[in-house]
Amino acid sequence: MAHLYELTAIELARMLRKKETSSVQITESLLNRIDSVEPNIRAYVDVTRETALEMASEADRRLASGDVRPLTGIPILIKNNMCFRGHRTTCGSRILANFVPPYDATVVTRIKEEGMVILGTANMDEFAMGSSTETSYWGPTRNPWNLDTTPGGSSGGSAAAVAACIATVSLGSDTGGSIRLPASFCGVVGMKPTYGSVSRYGLVAYASSLDQIGPFARDTADLALLLNLICGHDPKDSTSVPRPHPDFTTYLDKPVAGMTLGVPTEFFSKLENPDVSKACAEARSIFERLGVKFTELSLPHLDYGIAAYYIIAPSEASSNLARYDGVKYGHRAEKFDSMIDMYCQTRAEGFGAEVKRRIMLGTYALSSGYYDAYYLKAAKVRTLITNDFKTAFRTCDAIFCPTAPSPPFRIGEKIDDPIQMYLTDVFTIPVNMAGLPGISVPAGLSGDRLPVGFQLVAPHFEEARLVQLAAAFQKETDHHLQRPSL
Ligand code: GLN
């Protein structure tokens, strides 16, 4: 018989309703699993064991009284940049190592209202800046498929935990690919919803015009359920869009025949990795078997995506991270000569190298005399990229492309070469620039038995279409059922 920790949220919810198990039993199964495999993976910053067991007991009370919602009693892991009242929210940074928020992020409030069980907080690149979860102050997370490789980033802990069955589902955040890349590297499903569809209230800001929270799951059905929970308007986030969303689970069984997927020639001409090419070709033929048509199209400004992103994201970061000054909260240097020196020492000690690089890049790009040449230009490029997608969606329902240019790379391989690290996001960044929803779906294993994913991108607020396509694909394949041996 399968262990409780291996089951999907939907399977567990069914058992809870039939009283075949309890939320406490499920939570204990996961906590035991965490004890045995987490030391090798390090997907967690903190396992919030006592809180989890309390939440599970509360969920069992609700289940007994009939006050049940779809995910009541189901365990979840949240990325360590979402405020979790009473628990340190470090963002993978020394500067916030002791920060315990006095309030919950809106997604956390929703999780609590649903009666889900928060197992702990997930490791991440410092301030979500990175593609490998190696820049965390707490050390790297390892990919459960091969402990010498990275799980991708920045939401590497959230993805690795779901892949290793030390969390049933999880939440991450995606500014330039931080959900989709780790989903691809860990062989799980991950979605970045449309900008504005999930509240960012209580999400520690990296680049506010790009950041978006989204779900990870082992299959699309679980992902749809979690999406139902987190999507929706929030008056506490001024960029949250007041717009009702459909019940995403009603799209799990809709046929996809007659739909058209666009294939951007620029994406595929850049693709050199044979494992990724092969996985994409196989995925394409499965969709074709399902009656999906493919059409070639062009996104001509794609090439400028990374360059423009590395002006816009660091500019916003340099402004957002100015608040960490050692005065209000977080780390403060012990030795200093003056107030200015206190700021300088605190920030020098508190931030890691990559975060400092971004602050310098952004401050430079925004400085007087350079704003027009850099920031304004990048903002214009962003509009061109958005228009490319708009044009593309005239001829297709969604775009089909790789999630990442390669399977997972080795720990240490790119950490000293920022440009190589940045290039990992070549297929995901344009989607954030345009604010579109994107999903990464497991597409099989490489020759070295490492996961590969493909990406689908839909027009604004068409997450349901992504759920529909991904679910149809998963009915035809067993890629999402493969598990790493640990
Ligand atoms: N790797 C990209 C960066 O470092 C994207 C990270 C993210 O999506 N948070 O900025």
Short mmCIF file of C-alpha atoms and ligand atoms in Angstrom, two decimals:
data_model
loop_
_atom_site.label_atom_id
_atom_site.label_comp_id
_atom_site.label_asym_id
_atom_site.label_seq_id
_atom_site.Cartn_x
_atom_site.Cartn_y
_atom_site.Cartn_z
CA MET A 1 0.00 0.00 0.00
CA ALA A 2 1.17 3.50 -0.81
CA HIS A 3 2.37 5.69 2.06
CA LEU A 4 0.29 8.73 2.95
CA TYR A 5 3.21 11.03 2.10
CA GLU A 6 3.21 9.76 -1.51
CA LEU A 7 -0.45 10.45 -2.21
CA THR A 8 -1.78 13.49 -4.01
CA ALA A 9 -3.93 16.10 -2.31
CA ILE A 10 -7.00 14.78 -4.12
CA GLU A 11 -6.37 11.21 -2.99
CA LEU A 12 -5.79 12.36 0.59
CA ALA A 13 -8.89 14.56 0.57
CA ARG A 14 -10.98 11.60 -0.58
CA MET A 15 -9.60 9.44 2.25
CA LEU A 16 -10.25 12.19 4.80
CA ARG A 17 -13.88 12.43 3.73
CA LYS A 18 -14.32 8.68 3.99
CA LYS A 19 -12.65 8.80 7.45
CA GLU A 20 -9.99 6.34 6.26
CA THR A 21 -7.28 8.55 7.72
CA SER A 22 -6.89 11.78 9.66
CA SER A 23 -5.02 14.98 8.98
CA VAL A 24 -2.80 14.22 12.00
CA GLN A 25 -1.90 10.81 10.51
CA ILE A 26 -1.11 12.41 7.14
CA THR A 27 0.97 15.14 8.77
CA GLU A 28 2.89 12.61 10.88
CA SER A 29 3.59 10.53 7.78
CA LEU A 30 5.09 13.60 6.09
CA LEU A 31 7.04 14.66 9.18
CA ASN A 32 8.56 11.16 9.42
CA ARG A 33 9.44 11.26 5.76
CA ILE A 34 11.04 14.69 6.34
CA ASP A 35 13.13 13.19 9.17
CA SER A 36 14.48 10.50 6.85
CA VAL A 37 15.14 12.31 3.55
CA GLU A 38 15.26 16.06 4.24
CA PRO A 39 18.83 16.01 5.65
CA ASN A 40 20.06 15.07 2.15
CA ILE A 41 17.92 17.56 0.25
CA ARG A 42 17.57 20.60 2.52
CA ALA A 43 14.41 21.87 0.89
CA TYR A 44 13.25 23.44 4.15
CA VAL A 45 14.47 26.52 5.99
CA ASP A 46 12.28 25.50 8.94
CA VAL A 47 10.04 22.52 9.56
CA THR A 48 7.27 24.06 11.69
CA ARG A 49 6.45 20.74 13.31
CA GLU A 50 4.40 21.88 16.30
CA THR A 51 2.37 24.38 14.33
CA ALA A 52 1.76 21.70 11.68
CA LEU A 53 0.44 19.21 14.22
CA GLU A 54 -1.78 21.88 15.78
CA MET A 55 -3.14 22.83 12.37
CA ALA A 56 -3.73 19.13 11.62
CA SER A 57 -5.68 18.63 14.88
CA GLU A 58 -7.76 21.69 14.08
CA ALA A 59 -8.38 20.32 10.57
CA ASP A 60 -9.53 17.01 12.07
CA ARG A 61 -11.98 18.90 14.30
CA ARG A 62 -13.33 20.68 11.25
CA LEU A 63 -13.58 17.43 9.30
CA ALA A 64 -15.49 15.85 12.19
CA SER A 65 -17.91 18.79 12.36
CA GLY A 66 -18.55 18.78 8.61
CA ASP A 67 -16.92 22.18 8.03
CA VAL A 68 -14.89 20.86 5.13
CA ARG A 69 -13.36 22.62 2.14
CA PRO A 70 -11.57 20.92 -0.76
CA LEU A 71 -8.09 21.12 0.81
CA THR A 72 -8.92 20.90 4.52
CA GLY A 73 -6.36 18.75 6.30
CA ILE A 74 -3.89 18.67 3.38
CA PRO A 75 -0.21 19.54 4.05
CA ILE A 76 1.49 22.37 2.19
CA LEU A 77 4.93 23.99 2.19
CA ILE A 78 5.35 27.73 1.60
CA LYS A 79 8.36 29.54 0.22
CA ASN A 80 10.25 31.46 2.89
CA ASN A 81 9.39 34.85 1.34
CA MET A 82 5.68 34.69 2.30
CA CYS A 83 4.92 36.25 5.67
CA PHE A 84 3.92 33.54 8.12
CA ARG A 85 2.88 35.11 11.42
CA GLY A 86 5.03 33.96 14.32
CA HIS A 87 7.54 32.12 12.10
CA ARG A 88 10.73 33.57 10.71
CA THR A 89 10.40 34.71 7.12
CA THR A 90 14.02 35.01 6.03
CA CYS A 91 13.86 35.21 2.24
CA GLY A 92 17.01 33.07 2.28
CA SER A 93 18.94 36.09 3.53
CA ARG A 94 21.06 36.87 6.57
CA ILE A 95 19.53 40.33 6.69
CA LEU A 96 16.12 38.80 7.50
CA ALA A 97 17.46 35.77 9.40
CA ASN A 98 15.68 36.85 12.58
CA PHE A 99 12.60 38.48 11.05
CA VAL A 100 9.36 37.09 12.49
CA PRO A 101 6.43 38.81 10.78
CA PRO A 102 3.53 40.01 12.93
CA TYR A 103 1.05 39.28 10.12
CA ASP A 104 0.20 36.68 7.49
CA ALA A 105 0.52 37.05 3.72
CA THR A 106 -2.90 36.81 2.05
CA VAL A 107 -2.03 33.39 0.60
CA VAL A 108 -1.21 32.20 4.12
CA THR A 109 -4.53 33.57 5.40
CA ARG A 110 -6.30 31.67 2.64
CA ILE A 111 -4.41 28.47 3.49
CA LYS A 112 -5.44 28.85 7.13
CA GLU A 113 -9.08 29.57 6.26
CA GLU A 114 -9.11 26.44 4.12
CA GLY A 115 -7.82 24.40 7.05
CA MET A 116 -4.64 23.27 5.30
CA VAL A 117 -1.56 22.25 7.30
CA ILE A 118 1.61 24.31 6.86
CA LEU A 119 4.57 21.94 7.24
CA GLY A 120 7.22 24.65 7.15
CA THR A 121 9.02 27.14 4.98
CA ALA A 122 10.94 26.37 1.80
CA ASN A 123 14.53 27.28 0.99
CA MET A 124 15.12 29.74 -1.86
CA ASP A 125 17.76 31.85 -3.52
CA GLU A 126 18.41 34.97 -1.45
CA PHE A 127 15.52 37.39 -2.12
CA ALA A 128 14.53 35.07 -5.00
CA MET A 129 17.55 36.19 -7.01
CA GLY A 130 18.94 33.14 -8.70
CA SER A 131 18.14 30.04 -10.73
CA SER A 132 19.63 27.30 -8.58
CA THR A 133 18.79 27.88 -4.87
CA GLU A 134 22.54 28.15 -4.29
CA THR A 135 22.53 31.79 -3.16
CA SER A 136 20.52 31.03 0.00
CA TYR A 137 22.16 32.09 3.26
CA TRP A 138 21.08 28.65 4.54
CA GLY A 139 23.06 26.76 1.90
CA PRO A 140 21.93 25.07 -1.30
CA THR A 141 18.96 22.76 -1.78
CA ARG A 142 19.75 19.57 -3.68
CA ASN A 143 17.75 18.05 -6.50
CA PRO A 144 16.14 14.80 -5.27
CA TRP A 145 16.78 13.21 -8.68
CA ASN A 146 20.52 13.62 -8.29
CA LEU A 147 21.90 15.21 -5.15
CA ASP A 148 24.84 16.69 -7.06
CA THR A 149 22.55 18.79 -9.23
CA THR A 150 20.53 21.91 -8.42
CA PRO A 151 16.73 21.86 -8.14
CA GLY A 152 16.62 25.11 -10.13
CA GLY A 153 15.59 28.35 -8.49
CA SER A 154 14.68 30.44 -6.93
CA SER A 155 11.81 28.34 -5.53
CA GLY A 156 14.07 25.26 -5.44
CA GLY A 157 12.98 24.17 -1.96
CA SER A 158 9.28 24.27 -2.89
CA ALA A 159 9.86 22.13 -6.02
CA ALA A 160 12.35 19.67 -4.51
CA ALA A 161 10.07 18.99 -1.54
CA VAL A 162 7.07 18.11 -3.72
CA ALA A 163 9.27 15.88 -5.93
CA ALA A 164 10.74 14.10 -2.89
CA CYS A 165 7.30 13.65 -1.28
CA ILE A 166 8.24 15.70 1.76
CA ALA A 167 5.38 18.07 0.93
CA THR A 168 2.09 17.23 -0.78
CA VAL A 169 1.87 20.58 -2.57
CA SER A 170 3.70 23.89 -2.18
CA LEU A 171 3.78 27.56 -3.08
CA GLY A 172 6.58 29.43 -4.79
CA SER A 173 7.05 32.83 -6.38
CA ASP A 174 8.09 33.59 -9.93
CA THR A 175 9.68 36.85 -11.10
CA GLY A 176 11.57 35.53 -14.13
CA GLY A 177 11.01 31.79 -13.98
CA SER A 178 11.40 30.87 -10.32
CA ILE A 179 8.42 28.50 -10.29
CA ARG A 180 8.61 27.05 -13.78
CA LEU A 181 12.36 26.39 -13.85
CA PRO A 182 12.45 24.40 -10.57
CA ALA A 183 9.27 22.58 -11.63
CA SER A 184 11.06 21.52 -14.82
CA PHE A 185 14.25 20.54 -12.97
CA CYS A 186 12.41 18.51 -10.30
CA GLY A 187 9.81 16.80 -12.50
CA VAL A 188 6.72 18.44 -10.99
CA VAL A 189 4.03 20.81 -12.30
CA GLY A 190 4.43 24.51 -11.52
CA MET A 191 2.46 27.52 -12.65
CA LYS A 192 3.08 31.24 -12.69
CA PRO A 193 -0.41 32.76 -12.87
CA THR A 194 -1.23 36.03 -14.64
CA TYR A 195 0.26 39.08 -12.92
CA GLY A 196 -2.45 40.39 -10.61
CA SER A 197 -4.40 37.15 -10.22
CA VAL A 198 -2.84 36.04 -6.91
CA SER A 199 -2.38 38.57 -4.10
CA ARG A 200 1.19 39.64 -3.38
CA TYR A 201 0.23 41.08 0.01
CA GLY A 202 2.80 39.74 2.45
CA LEU A 203 5.11 38.43 -0.25
CA VAL A 204 8.51 40.00 0.38
CA ALA A 205 9.08 42.11 -2.73
CA TYR A 206 11.88 41.45 -5.20
CA ALA A 207 10.73 43.14 -8.44
CA SER A 208 7.17 44.21 -7.78
CA SER A 209 6.02 44.57 -11.40
CA LEU A 210 7.08 40.97 -12.15
CA ASP A 211 6.64 38.98 -8.90
CA GLN A 212 3.79 36.50 -8.76
CA ILE A 213 2.93 33.65 -6.36
CA GLY A 214 1.96 30.27 -7.79
CA PRO A 215 1.46 26.58 -7.01
CA PHE A 216 3.56 23.40 -7.30
CA ALA A 217 2.03 19.92 -7.36
CA ARG A 218 2.83 16.44 -8.61
CA ASP A 219 -0.08 16.53 -11.03
CA THR A 220 -2.34 19.07 -12.70
CA ALA A 221 -5.44 18.09 -10.72
CA ASP A 222 -3.76 19.06 -7.43
CA LEU A 223 -2.40 22.20 -9.06
CA ALA A 224 -5.91 23.22 -10.17
CA LEU A 225 -7.25 22.77 -6.66
CA LEU A 226 -4.52 24.91 -5.13
CA LEU A 227 -4.98 27.53 -7.85
CA ASN A 228 -8.69 27.75 -6.93
CA LEU A 229 -7.61 28.58 -3.39
CA ILE A 230 -4.99 31.25 -4.06
CA CYS A 231 -6.45 33.13 -7.06
CA GLY A 232 -8.85 35.98 -6.48
CA HIS A 233 -9.06 39.66 -5.70
CA ASP A 234 -7.44 41.11 -2.59
CA PRO A 235 -8.05 44.75 -1.65
CA LYS A 236 -4.75 44.70 0.27
CA ASP A 237 -2.78 44.39 -3.01
CA SER A 238 -3.33 47.36 -5.31
CA THR A 239 -2.25 45.33 -8.36
CA SER A 240 -4.69 42.52 -7.59
CA VAL A 241 -7.29 42.32 -10.33
CA PRO A 242 -10.97 42.26 -9.31
CA ARG A 243 -12.10 39.53 -11.61
CA PRO A 244 -13.77 36.22 -10.81
CA HIS A 245 -11.93 33.07 -11.85
CA PRO A 246 -13.52 29.81 -13.00
CA ASP A 247 -13.36 26.60 -11.01
CA PHE A 248 -10.13 25.32 -12.53
CA THR A 249 -10.96 21.70 -11.73
CA THR A 250 -13.79 21.81 -14.28
CA TYR A 251 -11.10 22.10 -16.98
CA LEU A 252 -9.35 18.85 -16.05
CA ASP A 253 -11.47 16.68 -18.31
CA LYS A 254 -12.20 19.02 -21.20
CA PRO A 255 -11.04 17.76 -24.60
CA VAL A 256 -8.27 19.69 -26.33
CA ALA A 257 -8.96 18.58 -29.92
CA GLY A 258 -9.15 21.56 -32.25
CA MET A 259 -6.96 23.79 -30.10
CA THR A 260 -3.87 25.37 -31.68
CA LEU A 261 -0.47 25.64 -30.05
CA GLY A 262 1.99 28.21 -31.33
CA VAL A 263 5.63 27.24 -31.67
CA PRO A 264 7.95 30.26 -31.51
CA THR A 265 10.76 29.63 -33.97
CA GLU A 266 13.12 31.83 -31.93
CA PHE A 267 12.78 29.55 -28.90
CA PHE A 268 13.52 26.37 -30.76
CA SER A 269 16.36 27.76 -32.85
CA LYS A 270 18.13 28.55 -29.56
CA LEU A 271 17.70 25.06 -28.24
CA GLU A 272 20.89 23.03 -28.33
CA ASN A 273 20.26 20.35 -25.76
CA PRO A 274 19.23 17.02 -27.34
CA ASP A 275 17.38 15.80 -24.23
CA VAL A 276 15.17 18.91 -24.18
CA SER A 277 14.61 18.79 -27.96
CA LYS A 278 13.60 15.15 -27.77
CA ALA A 279 11.22 15.67 -24.83
CA CYS A 280 9.57 18.61 -26.61
CA ALA A 281 9.23 16.64 -29.85
CA GLU A 282 7.61 13.75 -28.00
CA ALA A 283 5.25 16.07 -26.13
CA ARG A 284 4.30 17.67 -29.42
CA SER A 285 3.41 14.34 -30.99
CA ILE A 286 1.25 13.44 -27.98
CA PHE A 287 -0.66 16.70 -28.33
CA GLU A 288 -1.03 16.04 -32.07
CA ARG A 289 -2.48 12.64 -31.27
CA LEU A 290 -5.03 14.44 -29.10
CA GLY A 291 -6.07 16.56 -32.06
CA VAL A 292 -4.09 19.70 -31.21
CA LYS A 293 -2.76 21.64 -34.18
CA PHE A 294 0.65 23.32 -34.20
CA THR A 295 1.55 26.54 -35.95
CA GLU A 296 4.94 28.20 -36.26
CA LEU A 297 5.11 31.82 -35.17
CA SER A 298 7.62 34.51 -34.35
CA LEU A 299 8.37 36.45 -31.17
CA PRO A 300 10.97 38.76 -32.68
CA HIS A 301 11.94 40.65 -29.50
CA LEU A 302 12.60 37.56 -27.47
CA ASP A 303 16.35 38.07 -27.78
CA TYR A 304 16.15 41.24 -25.71
CA GLY A 305 14.20 39.65 -22.87
CA ILE A 306 17.10 38.86 -20.57
CA ALA A 307 18.87 42.16 -21.17
CA ALA A 308 15.74 44.19 -20.42
CA TYR A 309 14.88 42.02 -17.42
CA TYR A 310 18.31 42.62 -15.89
CA ILE A 311 17.63 46.35 -15.97
CA ILE A 312 14.02 46.27 -14.76
CA ALA A 313 14.29 43.61 -12.04
CA PRO A 314 17.45 45.00 -10.39
CA SER A 315 16.06 48.57 -10.60
CA GLU A 316 12.96 47.53 -8.70
CA ALA A 317 15.07 45.44 -6.33
CA SER A 318 17.41 48.31 -5.53
CA SER A 319 14.40 50.32 -4.46
CA ASN A 320 12.61 47.47 -2.62
CA LEU A 321 15.73 46.41 -0.73
CA ALA A 322 16.53 49.94 0.47
CA ARG A 323 14.30 49.28 3.50
CA TYR A 324 16.78 46.80 5.00
CA ASP A 325 18.85 49.27 6.94
CA GLY A 326 19.27 47.65 10.34
CA VAL A 327 16.92 50.16 11.95
CA LYS A 328 13.40 48.80 11.75
CA TYR A 329 13.90 45.04 11.71
CA GLY A 330 16.28 42.32 10.57
CA HIS A 331 20.01 42.05 11.01
CA ARG A 332 22.00 44.97 12.46
CA ALA A 333 25.80 45.12 12.55
CA GLU A 334 27.28 45.03 16.03
CA LYS A 335 30.22 47.32 15.42
CA PHE A 336 29.93 50.73 13.77
CA ASP A 337 31.22 54.28 14.21
CA SER A 338 28.29 56.40 13.07
CA MET A 339 24.76 56.07 11.79
CA ILE A 340 25.92 55.98 8.16
CA ASP A 341 28.51 53.40 9.10
CA MET A 342 25.79 51.33 10.78
CA TYR A 343 23.79 51.25 7.52
CA CYS A 344 26.88 50.35 5.53
CA GLN A 345 28.10 47.61 7.88
CA THR A 346 24.60 46.15 8.24
CA ARG A 347 24.06 45.93 4.50
CA ALA A 348 27.59 44.71 3.81
CA GLU A 349 27.11 41.86 6.31
CA GLY A 350 23.46 41.16 5.64
CA PHE A 351 23.35 40.73 1.86
CA GLY A 352 25.09 38.06 -0.20
CA ALA A 353 27.13 38.69 -3.35
CA GLU A 354 24.34 38.20 -5.89
CA VAL A 355 21.97 40.54 -4.06
CA LYS A 356 24.68 43.18 -3.86
CA ARG A 357 25.31 42.81 -7.60
CA ARG A 358 21.61 43.43 -8.29
CA ILE A 359 21.45 46.45 -5.96
CA MET A 360 24.45 47.99 -7.71
CA LEU A 361 23.08 47.25 -11.19
CA GLY A 362 19.69 48.70 -10.32
CA THR A 363 21.00 51.76 -8.54
CA TYR A 364 23.22 52.52 -11.49
CA ALA A 365 20.42 52.04 -14.03
CA LEU A 366 18.16 54.43 -12.11
CA SER A 367 20.77 57.08 -11.42
CA SER A 368 20.28 60.52 -12.94
CA GLY A 369 21.49 60.74 -16.49
CA TYR A 370 21.23 56.96 -16.98
CA TYR A 371 17.50 56.47 -16.38
CA ASP A 372 16.53 57.15 -20.02
CA ALA A 373 19.34 55.10 -21.47
CA TYR A 374 18.64 52.04 -19.32
CA TYR A 375 15.38 51.90 -17.40
CA LEU A 376 13.20 53.74 -19.89
CA LYS A 377 14.68 51.79 -22.80
CA ALA A 378 14.09 48.49 -20.99
CA ALA A 379 10.49 49.50 -20.27
CA LYS A 380 10.00 50.11 -24.01
CA VAL A 381 11.48 46.72 -24.85
CA ARG A 382 9.07 45.23 -22.36
CA THR A 383 6.16 46.72 -24.30
CA LEU A 384 7.54 45.29 -27.54
CA ILE A 385 7.74 41.82 -25.98
CA THR A 386 4.18 42.13 -24.68
CA ASN A 387 3.01 43.13 -28.17
CA ASP A 388 4.83 40.14 -29.70
CA PHE A 389 2.78 37.84 -27.50
CA LYS A 390 -0.46 39.70 -28.31
CA THR A 391 0.20 39.22 -32.01
CA ALA A 392 1.09 35.56 -31.46
CA PHE A 393 -2.18 34.86 -29.65
CA ARG A 394 -4.12 35.93 -32.75
CA THR A 395 -3.11 32.65 -34.36
CA CYS A 396 -2.97 30.23 -31.42
CA ASP A 397 -4.66 29.36 -28.11
CA ALA A 398 -1.41 28.93 -26.22
CA ILE A 399 2.32 28.86 -26.86
CA PHE A 400 4.35 25.67 -26.59
CA CYS A 401 8.09 25.80 -25.83
CA PRO A 402 10.76 24.38 -23.53
CA THR A 403 10.81 25.57 -19.92
CA ALA A 404 14.59 25.50 -19.61
CA PRO A 405 17.43 25.19 -22.12
CA SER A 406 18.80 22.08 -20.37
CA PRO A 407 18.09 19.44 -17.73
CA PRO A 408 19.31 20.29 -14.19
CA PHE A 409 22.93 21.42 -14.01
CA ARG A 410 25.43 20.53 -11.31
CA ILE A 411 25.76 22.43 -8.05
CA GLY A 412 28.65 24.88 -8.47
CA GLU A 413 28.56 24.72 -12.28
CA LYS A 414 27.20 28.24 -12.89
CA ILE A 415 27.41 30.00 -9.55
CA ASP A 416 30.61 31.88 -10.47
CA ASP A 417 29.36 32.82 -13.93
CA PRO A 418 26.33 35.11 -13.53
CA ILE A 419 25.70 35.41 -17.27
CA GLN A 420 25.42 31.63 -17.66
CA MET A 421 23.08 31.55 -14.66
CA TYR A 422 20.94 34.37 -16.11
CA LEU A 423 20.68 32.58 -19.48
CA THR A 424 18.92 29.67 -17.78
CA ASP A 425 15.78 31.82 -17.77
CA VAL A 426 15.78 32.62 -21.49
CA PHE A 427 12.40 30.90 -22.08
CA THR A 428 10.67 31.98 -18.88
CA ILE A 429 11.59 35.67 -18.46
CA PRO A 430 9.61 36.99 -21.46
CA VAL A 431 6.45 35.53 -19.92
CA ASN A 432 6.91 37.61 -16.75
CA MET A 433 7.74 40.68 -18.81
CA ALA A 434 4.34 40.35 -20.49
CA GLY A 435 2.53 39.39 -17.25
CA LEU A 436 1.20 36.19 -18.83
CA PRO A 437 0.37 32.86 -17.18
CA GLY A 438 2.79 29.98 -17.83
CA ILE A 439 2.99 26.38 -16.69
CA SER A 440 5.81 23.85 -16.70
CA VAL A 441 4.74 20.24 -17.22
CA PRO A 442 6.95 17.14 -16.71
CA ALA A 443 7.97 15.77 -20.13
CA GLY A 444 10.14 12.81 -19.17
CA LEU A 445 13.72 12.11 -18.18
CA SER A 446 17.03 12.86 -19.86
CA GLY A 447 19.61 10.20 -20.70
CA ASP A 448 21.03 10.78 -17.20
CA ARG A 449 17.60 10.28 -15.66
CA LEU A 450 17.09 13.96 -14.87
CA PRO A 451 13.71 15.63 -15.39
CA VAL A 452 12.86 17.80 -18.40
CA GLY A 453 9.76 19.97 -18.69
CA PHE A 454 7.92 21.87 -21.38
CA GLN A 455 6.19 25.20 -20.96
CA LEU A 456 2.76 26.39 -22.08
CA VAL A 457 1.91 30.09 -22.08
CA ALA A 458 -1.62 31.45 -22.40
CA PRO A 459 -3.17 34.92 -22.84
CA HIS A 460 -3.84 36.96 -19.68
CA PHE A 461 -6.24 35.26 -17.22
CA GLU A 462 -6.44 32.07 -19.29
CA GLU A 463 -4.91 29.82 -16.61
CA ALA A 464 -7.84 27.44 -17.16
CA ARG A 465 -6.59 26.75 -20.68
CA LEU A 466 -3.20 25.77 -19.28
CA VAL A 467 -4.86 23.43 -16.79
CA GLN A 468 -6.91 21.91 -19.60
CA LEU A 469 -3.89 21.29 -21.85
CA ALA A 470 -1.61 20.02 -19.07
CA ALA A 471 -4.30 17.67 -17.72
CA ALA A 472 -4.99 16.26 -21.20
CA PHE A 473 -1.26 15.63 -21.64
CA GLN A 474 -0.96 13.91 -18.26
CA LYS A 475 -3.79 11.53 -19.09
CA GLU A 476 -1.68 10.26 -22.00
CA THR A 477 1.67 10.02 -20.21
CA ASP A 478 3.17 8.79 -16.96
CA HIS A 479 6.00 11.31 -16.68
CA HIS A 480 4.37 12.97 -13.67
CA LEU A 481 4.16 9.58 -11.94
CA GLN A 482 7.94 9.03 -12.01
CA ARG A 483 9.63 9.51 -8.63
CA PRO A 484 13.27 9.91 -7.72
CA SER A 485 14.68 7.02 -5.71
CA LEU A 486 15.83 8.34 -2.37
N1 GLN B 1 16.59 33.77 -12.06
C1 GLN B 1 15.92 35.00 -12.18
C2 GLN B 1 16.56 36.03 -11.28
O1 GLN B 1 17.51 35.73 -10.68
C3 GLN B 1 14.46 34.85 -11.85
C4 GLN B 1 14.24 34.62 -10.40
C5 GLN B 1 12.80 34.63 -10.01
O2 GLN B 1 11.92 34.34 -10.80
N2 GLN B 1 12.56 35.01 -8.77
O3 GLN B 1 16.14 37.13 -11.17
#
